[in-house]
Every structure is written in C-alpha cells, then in structure tokens.
XYZ file of C-alpha atoms in Angstrom:
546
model
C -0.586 33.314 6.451
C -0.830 32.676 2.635
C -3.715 32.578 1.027
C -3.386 28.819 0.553
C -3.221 28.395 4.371
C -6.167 30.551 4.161
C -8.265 29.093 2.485
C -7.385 25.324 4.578
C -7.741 26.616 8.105
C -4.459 27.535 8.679
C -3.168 24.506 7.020
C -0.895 23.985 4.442
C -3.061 21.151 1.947
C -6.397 19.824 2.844
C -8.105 16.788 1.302
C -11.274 15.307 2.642
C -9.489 11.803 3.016
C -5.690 11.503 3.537
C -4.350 8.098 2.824
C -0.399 7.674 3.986
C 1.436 4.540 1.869
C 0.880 3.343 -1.911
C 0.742 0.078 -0.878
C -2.634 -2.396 -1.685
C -4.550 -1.027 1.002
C -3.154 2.093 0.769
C -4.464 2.248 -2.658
C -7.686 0.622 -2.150
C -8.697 2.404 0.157
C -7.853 5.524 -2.043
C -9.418 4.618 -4.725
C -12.628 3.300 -3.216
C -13.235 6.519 -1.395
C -12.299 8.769 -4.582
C -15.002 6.633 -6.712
C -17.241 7.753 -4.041
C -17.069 11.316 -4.398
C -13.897 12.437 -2.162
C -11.491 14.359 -2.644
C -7.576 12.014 -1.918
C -4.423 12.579 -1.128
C -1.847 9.919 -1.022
C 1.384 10.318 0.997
C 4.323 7.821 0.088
C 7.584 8.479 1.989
C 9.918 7.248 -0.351
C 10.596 7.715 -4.358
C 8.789 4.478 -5.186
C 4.776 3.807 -5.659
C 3.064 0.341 -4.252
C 5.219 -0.729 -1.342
C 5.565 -3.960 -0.399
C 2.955 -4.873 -2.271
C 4.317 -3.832 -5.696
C 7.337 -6.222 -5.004
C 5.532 -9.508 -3.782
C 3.621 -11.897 -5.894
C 0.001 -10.908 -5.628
C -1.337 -14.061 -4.515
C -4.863 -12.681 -3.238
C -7.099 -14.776 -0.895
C -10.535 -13.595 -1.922
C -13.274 -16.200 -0.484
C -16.487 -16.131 -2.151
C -15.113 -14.298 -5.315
C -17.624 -14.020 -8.458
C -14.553 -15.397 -10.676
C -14.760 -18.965 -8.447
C -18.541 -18.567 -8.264
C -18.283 -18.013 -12.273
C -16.212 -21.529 -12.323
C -19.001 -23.522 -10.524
C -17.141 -23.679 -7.669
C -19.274 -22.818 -4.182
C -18.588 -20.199 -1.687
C -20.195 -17.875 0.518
C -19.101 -15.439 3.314
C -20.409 -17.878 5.958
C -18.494 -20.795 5.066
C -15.322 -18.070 5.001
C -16.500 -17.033 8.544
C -16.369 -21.068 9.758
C -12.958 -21.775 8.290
C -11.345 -18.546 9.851
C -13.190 -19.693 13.303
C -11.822 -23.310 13.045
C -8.494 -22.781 12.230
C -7.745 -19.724 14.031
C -5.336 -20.377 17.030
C -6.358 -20.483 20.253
C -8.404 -17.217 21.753
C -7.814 -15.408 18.787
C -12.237 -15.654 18.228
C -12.536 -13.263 21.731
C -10.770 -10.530 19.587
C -10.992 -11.197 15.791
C -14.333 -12.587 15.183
C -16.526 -9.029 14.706
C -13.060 -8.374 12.315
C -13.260 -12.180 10.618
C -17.143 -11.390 10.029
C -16.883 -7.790 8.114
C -13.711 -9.229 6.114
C -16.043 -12.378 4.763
C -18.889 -9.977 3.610
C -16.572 -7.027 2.088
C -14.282 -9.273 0.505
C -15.940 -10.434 -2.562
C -17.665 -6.746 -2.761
C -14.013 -5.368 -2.903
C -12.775 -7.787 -5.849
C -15.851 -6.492 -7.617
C -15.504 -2.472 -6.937
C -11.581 -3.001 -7.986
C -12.012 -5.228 -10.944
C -15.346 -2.595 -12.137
C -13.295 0.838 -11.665
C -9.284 -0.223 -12.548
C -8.036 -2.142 -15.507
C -7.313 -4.611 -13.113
C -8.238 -8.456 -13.737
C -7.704 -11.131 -11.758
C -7.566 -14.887 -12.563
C -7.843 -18.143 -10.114
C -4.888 -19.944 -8.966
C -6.589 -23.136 -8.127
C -5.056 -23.326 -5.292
C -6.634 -25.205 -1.839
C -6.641 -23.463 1.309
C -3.834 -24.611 3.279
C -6.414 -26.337 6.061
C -8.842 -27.227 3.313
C -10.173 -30.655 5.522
C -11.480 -28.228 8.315
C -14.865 -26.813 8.207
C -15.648 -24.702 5.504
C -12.470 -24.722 4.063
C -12.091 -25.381 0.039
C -9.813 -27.443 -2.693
C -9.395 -24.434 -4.640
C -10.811 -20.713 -5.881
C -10.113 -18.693 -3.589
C -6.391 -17.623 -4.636
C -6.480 -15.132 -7.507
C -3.926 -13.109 -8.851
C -3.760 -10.427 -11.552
C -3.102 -10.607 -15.069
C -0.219 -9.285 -16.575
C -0.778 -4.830 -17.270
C 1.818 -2.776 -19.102
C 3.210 -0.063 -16.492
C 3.023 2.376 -19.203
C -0.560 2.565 -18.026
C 1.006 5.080 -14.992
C 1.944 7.856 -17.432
C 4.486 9.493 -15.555
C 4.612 7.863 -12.663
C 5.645 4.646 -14.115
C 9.274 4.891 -13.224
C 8.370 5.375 -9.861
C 6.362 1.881 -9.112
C 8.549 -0.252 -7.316
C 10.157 -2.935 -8.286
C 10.803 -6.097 -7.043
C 13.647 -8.937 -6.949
C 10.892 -11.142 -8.177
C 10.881 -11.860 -12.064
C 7.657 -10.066 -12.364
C 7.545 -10.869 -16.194
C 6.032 -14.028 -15.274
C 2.177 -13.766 -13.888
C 1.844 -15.540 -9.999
C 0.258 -18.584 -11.910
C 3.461 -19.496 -14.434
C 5.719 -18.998 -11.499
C 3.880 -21.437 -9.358
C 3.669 -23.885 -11.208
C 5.173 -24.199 -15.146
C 8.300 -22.085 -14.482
C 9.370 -23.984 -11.321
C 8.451 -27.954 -12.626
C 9.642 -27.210 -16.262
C 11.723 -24.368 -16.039
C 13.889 -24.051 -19.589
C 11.149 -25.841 -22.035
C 8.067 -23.364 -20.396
C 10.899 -20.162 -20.979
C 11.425 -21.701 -24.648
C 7.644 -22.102 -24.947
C 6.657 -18.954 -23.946
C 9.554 -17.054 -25.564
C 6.876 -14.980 -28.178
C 5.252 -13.775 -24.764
C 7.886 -13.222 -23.028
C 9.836 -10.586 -25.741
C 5.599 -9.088 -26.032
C 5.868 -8.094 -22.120
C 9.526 -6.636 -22.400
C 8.908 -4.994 -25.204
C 5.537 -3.407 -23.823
C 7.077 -3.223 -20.191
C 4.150 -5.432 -19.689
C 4.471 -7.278 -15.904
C 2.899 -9.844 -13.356
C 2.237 -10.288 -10.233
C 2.996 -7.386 -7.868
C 3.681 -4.680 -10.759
C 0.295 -5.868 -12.221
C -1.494 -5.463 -9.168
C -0.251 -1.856 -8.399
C 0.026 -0.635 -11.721
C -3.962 -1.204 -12.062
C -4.730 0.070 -8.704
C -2.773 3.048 -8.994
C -3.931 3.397 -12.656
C -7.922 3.521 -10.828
C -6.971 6.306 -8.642
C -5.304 8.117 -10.851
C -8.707 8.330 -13.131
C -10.762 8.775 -10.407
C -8.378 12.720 -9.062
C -6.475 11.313 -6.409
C -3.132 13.196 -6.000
C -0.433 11.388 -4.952
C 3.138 13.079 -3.163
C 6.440 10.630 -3.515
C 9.432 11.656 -1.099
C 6.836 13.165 1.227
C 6.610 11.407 5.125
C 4.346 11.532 7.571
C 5.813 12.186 10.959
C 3.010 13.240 13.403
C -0.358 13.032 13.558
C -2.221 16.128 13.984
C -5.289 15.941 16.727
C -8.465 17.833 17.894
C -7.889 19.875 21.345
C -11.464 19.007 22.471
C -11.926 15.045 21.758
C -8.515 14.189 20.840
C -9.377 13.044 17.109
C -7.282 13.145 14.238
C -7.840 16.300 11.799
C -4.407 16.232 9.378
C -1.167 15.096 9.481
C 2.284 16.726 9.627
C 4.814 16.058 7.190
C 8.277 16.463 5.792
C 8.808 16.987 2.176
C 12.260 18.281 0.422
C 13.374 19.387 4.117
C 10.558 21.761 5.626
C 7.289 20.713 7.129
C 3.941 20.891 6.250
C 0.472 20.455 8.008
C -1.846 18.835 5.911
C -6.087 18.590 6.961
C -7.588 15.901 6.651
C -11.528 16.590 6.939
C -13.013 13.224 6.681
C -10.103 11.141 7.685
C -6.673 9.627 7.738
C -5.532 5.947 7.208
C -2.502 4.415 8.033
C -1.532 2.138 5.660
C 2.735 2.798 6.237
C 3.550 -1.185 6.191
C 5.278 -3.157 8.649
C 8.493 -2.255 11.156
C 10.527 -4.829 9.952
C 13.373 -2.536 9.083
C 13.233 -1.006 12.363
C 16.173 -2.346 14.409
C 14.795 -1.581 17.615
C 11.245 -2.259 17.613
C 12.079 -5.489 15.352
C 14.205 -6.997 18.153
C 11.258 -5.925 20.704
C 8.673 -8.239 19.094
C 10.875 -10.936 17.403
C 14.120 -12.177 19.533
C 16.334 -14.437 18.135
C 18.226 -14.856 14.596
C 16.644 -13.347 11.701
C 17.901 -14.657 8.326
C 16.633 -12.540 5.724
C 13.702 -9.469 4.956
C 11.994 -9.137 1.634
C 10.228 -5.903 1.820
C 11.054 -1.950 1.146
C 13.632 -0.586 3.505
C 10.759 2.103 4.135
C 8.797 -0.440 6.265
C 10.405 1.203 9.469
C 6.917 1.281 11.408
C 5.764 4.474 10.890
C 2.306 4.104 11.459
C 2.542 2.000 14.615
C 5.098 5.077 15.930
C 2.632 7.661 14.720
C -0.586 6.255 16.151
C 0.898 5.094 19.946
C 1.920 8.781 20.217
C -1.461 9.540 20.026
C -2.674 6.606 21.990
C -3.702 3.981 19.841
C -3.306 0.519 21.024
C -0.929 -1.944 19.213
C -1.275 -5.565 19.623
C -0.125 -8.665 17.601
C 3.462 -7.458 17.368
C 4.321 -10.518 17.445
C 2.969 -11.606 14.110
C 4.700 -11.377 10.852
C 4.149 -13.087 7.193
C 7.449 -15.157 7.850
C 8.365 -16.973 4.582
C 11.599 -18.758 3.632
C 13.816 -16.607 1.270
C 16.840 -17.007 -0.221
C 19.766 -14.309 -0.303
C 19.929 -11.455 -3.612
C 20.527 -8.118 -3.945
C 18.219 -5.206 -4.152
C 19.314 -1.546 -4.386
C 22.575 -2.433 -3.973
C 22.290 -4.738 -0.729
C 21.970 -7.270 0.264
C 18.488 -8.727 0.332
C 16.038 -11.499 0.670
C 13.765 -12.641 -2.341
C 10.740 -15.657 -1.725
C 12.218 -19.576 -2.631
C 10.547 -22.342 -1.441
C 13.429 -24.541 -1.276
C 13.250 -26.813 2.005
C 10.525 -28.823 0.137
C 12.467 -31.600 -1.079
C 13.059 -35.060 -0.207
C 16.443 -35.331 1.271
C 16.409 -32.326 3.175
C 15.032 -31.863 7.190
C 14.344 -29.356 9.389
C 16.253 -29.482 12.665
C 16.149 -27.309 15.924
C 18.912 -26.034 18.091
C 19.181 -29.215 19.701
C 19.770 -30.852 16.448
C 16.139 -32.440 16.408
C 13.305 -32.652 14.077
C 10.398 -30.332 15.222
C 7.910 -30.560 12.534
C 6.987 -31.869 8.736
C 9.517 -30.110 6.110
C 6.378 -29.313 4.247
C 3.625 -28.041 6.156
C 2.300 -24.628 4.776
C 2.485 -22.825 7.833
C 6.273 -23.173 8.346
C 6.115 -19.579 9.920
C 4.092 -20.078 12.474
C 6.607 -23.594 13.630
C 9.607 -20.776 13.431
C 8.043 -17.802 15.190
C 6.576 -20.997 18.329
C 7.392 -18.681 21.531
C 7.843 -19.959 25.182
C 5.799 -18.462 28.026
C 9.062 -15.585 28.398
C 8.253 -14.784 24.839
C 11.751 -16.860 23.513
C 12.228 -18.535 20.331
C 11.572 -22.210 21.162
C 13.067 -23.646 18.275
C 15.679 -21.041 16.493
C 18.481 -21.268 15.212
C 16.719 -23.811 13.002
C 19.214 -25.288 10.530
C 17.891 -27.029 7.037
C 20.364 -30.248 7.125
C 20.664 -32.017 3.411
C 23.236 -33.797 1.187
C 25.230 -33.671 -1.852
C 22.569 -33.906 -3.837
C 20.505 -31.032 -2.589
C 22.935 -28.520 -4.624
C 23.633 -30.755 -7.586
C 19.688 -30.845 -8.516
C 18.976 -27.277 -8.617
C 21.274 -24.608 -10.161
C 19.045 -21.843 -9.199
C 19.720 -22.347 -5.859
C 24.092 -22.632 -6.574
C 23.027 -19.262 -7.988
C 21.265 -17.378 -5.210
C 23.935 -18.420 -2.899
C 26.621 -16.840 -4.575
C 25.392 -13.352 -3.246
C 26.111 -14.251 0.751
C 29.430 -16.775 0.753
C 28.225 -17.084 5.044
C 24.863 -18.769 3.999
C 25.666 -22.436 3.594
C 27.885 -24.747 5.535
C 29.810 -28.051 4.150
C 31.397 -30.457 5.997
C 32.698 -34.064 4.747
C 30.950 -35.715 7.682
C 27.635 -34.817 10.170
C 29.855 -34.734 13.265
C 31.703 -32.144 11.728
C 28.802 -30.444 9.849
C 27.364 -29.964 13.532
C 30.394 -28.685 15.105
C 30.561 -25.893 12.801
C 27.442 -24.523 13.109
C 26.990 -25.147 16.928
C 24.508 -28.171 17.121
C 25.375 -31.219 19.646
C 26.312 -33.798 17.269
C 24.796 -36.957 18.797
C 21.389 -35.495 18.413
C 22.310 -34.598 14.973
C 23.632 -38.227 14.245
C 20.880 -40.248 15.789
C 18.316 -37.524 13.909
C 19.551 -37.609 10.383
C 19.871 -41.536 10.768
C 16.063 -41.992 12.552
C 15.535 -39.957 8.841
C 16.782 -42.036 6.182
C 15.520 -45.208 8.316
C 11.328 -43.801 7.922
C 12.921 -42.308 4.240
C 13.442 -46.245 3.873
C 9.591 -47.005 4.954
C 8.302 -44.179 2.707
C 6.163 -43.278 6.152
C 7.062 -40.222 8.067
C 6.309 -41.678 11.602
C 7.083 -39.018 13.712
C 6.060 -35.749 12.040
C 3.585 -37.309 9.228
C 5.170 -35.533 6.370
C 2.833 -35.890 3.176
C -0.328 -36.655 4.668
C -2.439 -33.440 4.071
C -3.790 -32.625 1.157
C -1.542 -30.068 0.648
C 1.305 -31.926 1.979
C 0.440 -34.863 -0.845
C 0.525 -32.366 -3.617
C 3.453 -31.180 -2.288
C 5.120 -34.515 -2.124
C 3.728 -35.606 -5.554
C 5.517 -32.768 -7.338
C 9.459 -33.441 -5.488
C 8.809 -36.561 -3.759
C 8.698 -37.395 -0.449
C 11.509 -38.605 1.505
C 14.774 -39.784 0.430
C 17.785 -40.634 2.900
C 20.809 -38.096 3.823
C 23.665 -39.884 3.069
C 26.195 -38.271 0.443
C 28.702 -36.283 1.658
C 29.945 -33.128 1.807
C 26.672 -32.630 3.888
C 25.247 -29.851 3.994
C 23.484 -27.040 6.677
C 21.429 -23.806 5.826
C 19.969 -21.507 8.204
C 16.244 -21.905 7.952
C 15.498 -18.980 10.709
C 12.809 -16.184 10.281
C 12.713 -14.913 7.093
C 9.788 -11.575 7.093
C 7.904 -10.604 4.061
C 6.122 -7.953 6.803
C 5.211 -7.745 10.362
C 1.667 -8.115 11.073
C 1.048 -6.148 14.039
C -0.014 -2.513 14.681
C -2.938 -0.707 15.503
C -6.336 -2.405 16.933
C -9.053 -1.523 15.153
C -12.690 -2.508 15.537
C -14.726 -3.960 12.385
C -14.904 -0.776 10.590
C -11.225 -0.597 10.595
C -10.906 2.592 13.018
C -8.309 3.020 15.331
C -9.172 2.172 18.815
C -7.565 3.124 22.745
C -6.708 0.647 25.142
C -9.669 1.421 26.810
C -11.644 0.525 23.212
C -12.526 3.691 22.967
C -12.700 5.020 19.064
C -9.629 7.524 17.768
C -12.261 9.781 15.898
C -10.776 10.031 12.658
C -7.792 7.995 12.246
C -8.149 4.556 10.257
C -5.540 1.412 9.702
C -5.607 -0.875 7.510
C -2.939 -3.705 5.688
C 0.222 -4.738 7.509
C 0.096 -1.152 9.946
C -3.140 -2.919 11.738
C -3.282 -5.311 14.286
C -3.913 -7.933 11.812
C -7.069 -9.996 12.542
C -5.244 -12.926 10.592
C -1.508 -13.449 11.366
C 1.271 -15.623 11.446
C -1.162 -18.569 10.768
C -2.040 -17.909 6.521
C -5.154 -19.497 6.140
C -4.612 -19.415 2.290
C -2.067 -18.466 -0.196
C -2.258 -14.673 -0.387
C -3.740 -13.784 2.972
C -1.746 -10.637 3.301
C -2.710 -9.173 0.387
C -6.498 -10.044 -0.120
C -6.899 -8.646 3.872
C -5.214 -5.809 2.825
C -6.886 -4.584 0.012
C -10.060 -5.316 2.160
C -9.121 -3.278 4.673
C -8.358 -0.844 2.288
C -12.041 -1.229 1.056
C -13.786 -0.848 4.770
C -11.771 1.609 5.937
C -12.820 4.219 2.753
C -16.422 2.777 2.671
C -16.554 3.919 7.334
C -14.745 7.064 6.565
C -17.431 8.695 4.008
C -20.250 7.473 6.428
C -18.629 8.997 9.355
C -20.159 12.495 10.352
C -17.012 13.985 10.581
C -16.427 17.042 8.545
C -15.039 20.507 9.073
C-alpha cells in the first residue's frame, strides 16, 4: 500500500465532498460546499467542463430573486410554492410538494451565494411565467440569465469548457428577442460589441454561466479531474451508505473516499440507446446535449438501490438539425411559431395550439400502455414557410431527410404516411378559422403568452401555396428529467424511503420534482443549480465523517 493509500484508508484520493459532473448543479453544489469550509473534488468523465449546461442558453427560473425584488417587482417563496401547486399535473403534490417547498425558500438564497462568491451576474429577462393567469404566477422577473464573462477567466482550463452549437456570443436576452425580430440591423448595430467579445473570447449564455461558476470553485480549492468516470459507487458493509466512488482514469482504476459525501450530478440518459427507448417509445427527432449524458448516475445509484422515478420526463424542445463534433446534431429553434404552419398528429389531425409553451408535454401525452398518443407529429406549412426565413433553408441543409415537398396535400400525405382525407379536410378547417382570425378549435393566441407570441409573427394565415410542405415535429430532448428520488434535502432515497446515507442527486440525474411541464423559461437550470445549493448546504450538516 503506498503511502498515499495510507494516509486515505486504503484509498487512492479522499476529499470530504465528491461531486461527479461539471454541470450547473454539479458546480453549485461544489462551490457552495467549498465556500463552506470543505475540501472538493469534481469528477467530469469527458475532456470538456460544464455539461449540458455550458451548451444551453442559461435561461434561469429564479422566483423571488433580489434582482426582480430590486426592479419593484413582488415575489416571495409562498407565492412560488402556489404557482408550482396549481399548475403542477395531476398527483404530482403527493410526491413533490416537501421538494416544491425547499426549492421556493433556497432559490433566491442560491442566486445570492452564487452572484456574492463567483464573478457571475445575472440580469432579468422579463419574461412571464408560461401559466402566469394561475395563482401566484407572474408577468415577468423571474427569468434571469448571465451576463456575458471572458473564458479567459478559467486559466487553463478554458479550452476545456464546452462549447455549444448555440452562438454564445450573443447573451440569452439579444437572442430572444433583438437578434431573432431584427436580425441583420441588431448584428450591424452591435458590430463594436460583437468584435469586443471575440476579441476577449468574451461569451453568453451557457459559457457565461459556467465560466463564472467554475471560475468560484476554482478560488475557493476545489480540484477538478477531466477524462476521469465514475463507474461504481463504493458502500459501507454495515448500513449500506456511500463512502467513495470508483473510477477509471487513463485506463486503470481508482477508489476515491468520499468522507462527507457524494452527489450525482452525471446529467440525463438521453444518449443511452437502451434505457432511452425504455422510458420514451416512439420517433425521436433530434438531442441537443453532450454525448456523455449516457445515464450514469441513474446506472450507478440503482446498483446500489436507489429508486428512480419520473423516467418518463424530459426537457423536450423543438430543434433543428446541425452539426456538433462532427455529427450530426440538434441545436434549439423555435420555428413552428408562425402563422401558416400547424401541428398535425398521425392521423393527420390538429391536437393542440401551434404555440402553447408547453409543446413538450402535448408530444411526450402517453396512453394508459405508456404509447405515444400523438407521434409521429408532422409540422404541415406552405411555400411561404421557407421563403420567409433563410436561417431555417440553412439549418436544413445539414440532414437532406428532414423536410418533405410535394406539389399537392394528397401527395404531401402519401409520402410521409398520413391518411390524406384527414389531412385535406384539416389543413382546409385551417385556412377557413385563418379566414375568421379565431382559432375555434384549439384557441391559438389567447394566453398571455400565446398573444405575445402571436403579436410578434402573427397569428394565423391559410396553407395554400404549393409545393407544401411537412417537417417532423417529434421529440426533440435537451435532457431527460428522471433519476434518483430524493427527499427535500436532496438525498438519495430506497424504494422503501429509506435514506442512502451519503449519496446526494441533484440537476437532470434526480427524479426531477418539476418535469416535462416548464413552469417558466429556464426551469432546468434554476432547479438545478438549486439542487446543487441544498444538496452541499445537507451534506456539511450531516454527521457523517470518517
């Protein structure tokens, strides 16, 4: 035995808190328990730092936040707590609400801690919550997202934060909203800015985000080990609780202690084959995260016991086809929210509005067997669809198979497999309510986020200019949502509800207590970092040492 091993117990490394993934609540958690006096250790499987969160946009729902408080606008963690009870779907209270109560307290305390011990600053969105008219929901503050921070700030390990297929020189807020209304005179406008942030290696959005947070445990002595993955948890004898982890690392193993805790924070399982077509059967149209989201975590914590649940959940966007390490790849474009275009089921029917926010939750609708109801879901336009937006002609160039012409509907429908009647008599029951300017059946443009929605493209205009056109508008995953149950302190629990002494989830690995259904614009990443931030906060108070 070396003298390393030694001095560890017979293990190879020892850290009071190990933390596997770089991700937001990877790195939250991370930091918050280094501020606090521990010694981390942060385990990241692949070559690249921040995970899917590094590569997303950083919208962050943070209710209650002093920057919206700062602004005038009201909030408080009990109005949070009534608008995740009254628009949570059905019998999700009997197992979330404990969760729903220690996210609306910690949240606002974690924006604080972060913003207080990284160069991190975040800035409101304005953005409403998605279900804004039910109870305590709110027309706008609690969407933030970070300002632009030069990844120089990483030293060394700035060629290793991960990039993303979004153009991260543009903050969350410019891409929302000036780039995508007023694309070429906001570029020309900003130009000076624009050459600052290349020039600096200045960036937006995800890079922003995990550049500060990284950045914050960096100064505060966490280590951090790339190309090093966690394969096994490592448990007591006596009470079966989690003391270390094993690992591999350039091709040998390594047993690492862990003497206050571990947390999983490994991502989803999207890019696991298998355990993808498990949870989500049916057509899948494109991913957007890391190929390292292979479910680790899950894997590692039901060998041990751990319950999973909500593998069924996901944060299903709608993404358009690009490339991304040289394959092919799936990048965020809301582009199904115009007015000629509808959404139509696999009975060549319209199912729902074209531009409710939760379009996920309409695509991922199971029957009682646990089926698809509604996929293949096609997007059916026109003509014009392609002629009005070039970035769109552009995306498509990198998968020929994504959209199908045809000179007429009966033939549009025949090639991708839809009874053409239905189609017919649907696109024409269409442009007749497109002639009212009323949606009738489906009410398109008549919540408040609907209306905004509609006053930026418009809101219906008929299908009637050939070649006509189909696009498959299937599930699209940004990251599955399901994993580990935890209780309210964000430790890993049995099937029986007993406690996993020692182990910890939190972000996308956890059973998360909000899923398909996004209650807000960023409500993967604000959980996450949360998570992050009640995870390291239980682990320090736990008496577990050794």
């Amino acid at each position: 035995m070396s003298v390393q091993q030694q001095e560890n117990g017979g293990f190879d490394d020892a850290a009071d808190v190990v933390i596997i993934g770089s991700g937001s609540a990877a790195a939250t958690a991370a930091l918050t328990a280094a501020k606090k006096g521990a010694s981390v250790l942060i385990l990241e499987k692949s070559d690249k730092l921040g995970g899917t969160s590094a590569m997303s946009g950083a919208g962050t729902w943070v209710p209650a936040n002093h920057h919206m408080l700062a602004a005038g606008l009201q909030d408080s963690p009990a109005e949070t707590l009534t608008y995740l009870r009254a628009t949570a779907p059905e019998g999700w209270a009997e197992t979330e609400d404990e969760l729903w109560q220690a996210f609306a307290e910690n949240a606002p305390r974690m924006l604080e801690f972060v913003e207080a011990n990284t160069p991190l600053e975040f800035a409101l969105t304005h953005e409403a919550d998605p279900m804004a008219e039910y109870p305590g929901g709110k027309t706008g503050g609690r969407t933030l997202s970070p300002k632009p921070l030069s990844r120089r700030i990483l030293g060394k390990y700035a060629p290793k934060l991960r990039r993303s297929t979004l153009p991260h020189i543009f903050t969350y807020q410019e891409l929302s909203h000036d780039i995508q209304r007023r694309f070429v005179s906001t570029v020309v406008k900003m130009a000076p800015t624009l050459i600052w942030r290349w020039l600096t290696d200045t960036r937006g959005q995800g890079n922003a985000l995990m550049a500060g947070l990284l950045k914050g445990c960096l100064d505060t002595g966490c280590r951090i080990e790339t190309k090093t993955r966690a394969v096994k948890l490592l448990t007591d004898e006596d009470d079966g609780g989690v003391i270390g982890v094993l690992v591999e690392q350039l091709g040998r193993q390594r047993r690492i202690r862990a003497r206050r805790g571990v947390l999983l924070g490994t991502g989803g399982f999207e890019w696991n084959p298998e355990m993808f077509a498990k949870h989500f059967p049916g057509p899948l149209d494109f991913i957007g995260s890391p190929r390292t989201n292979e479910g680790d975590g899950q894997l590692m914590a039901q060998a041990i016991g751990a319950k999973l649940d909500h593998m069924d959940q996901a944060n299903i966007s709608y993404l358009v086809p690009t490339r991304y390490e040289g394959r092919l790849h799936g990048i965020p474009l809301e582009f199904h929210t115009v007015p000629n275009a509808i959404l139509v089921n696999r009975l060549g029917q319209r199912f729902t509005s074209e531009y409710r926010f939760n379009m996920g939750e309409m695509l991922n609708q199971r029957d009682e067997h646990g089926q698809p109801v509604h996929l293949p879901v096609w997007l059916i336009t026109d003509a014009d669809f392609f002629r009005n937006s070039g970035l769109l002609r552009w995306f498509a160039r990198f998968d020929k198979r994504w959209v199908t012409k045809a000179r007429t509907l009966e033939d549009l429908a025949d090639r991708i497999r839809l009874p053409a009647a239905h189609l017919v008599q649907t696109v024409a029951r269409f442009n007749e309510l497109a002639g009212k300017g009323v949606d009738e059946d489906f009410h398109r443009g008549e919540t408040p986020l609907e209306k905004e929605r509609a006053a930026v493209s418009g809101l219906m205009a008929p299908i009637t200019k050939p070649p006509f056109v189909a696009i498959p508008f299937n599930r699209s995953i940004l990251g599955t949502k399901g994993g580990a149950r935890t209780n309210a302190a964000g430790q890993v629990l049995r099937p029986d509800g007993s406690i996993i002494a020692g182990l910890y989830c939190a972000g996308i690995a956890m059973a998360s207590p909000i899923g398909t259904r996004a209650v807000g614009s960023g409500t993967t990443i604000g959980p996450n970092m949360t998570w992050g931030y009640i995870c390291a906060n239980a682990m320090l108070q736990a008496n577990r040492g050794g």
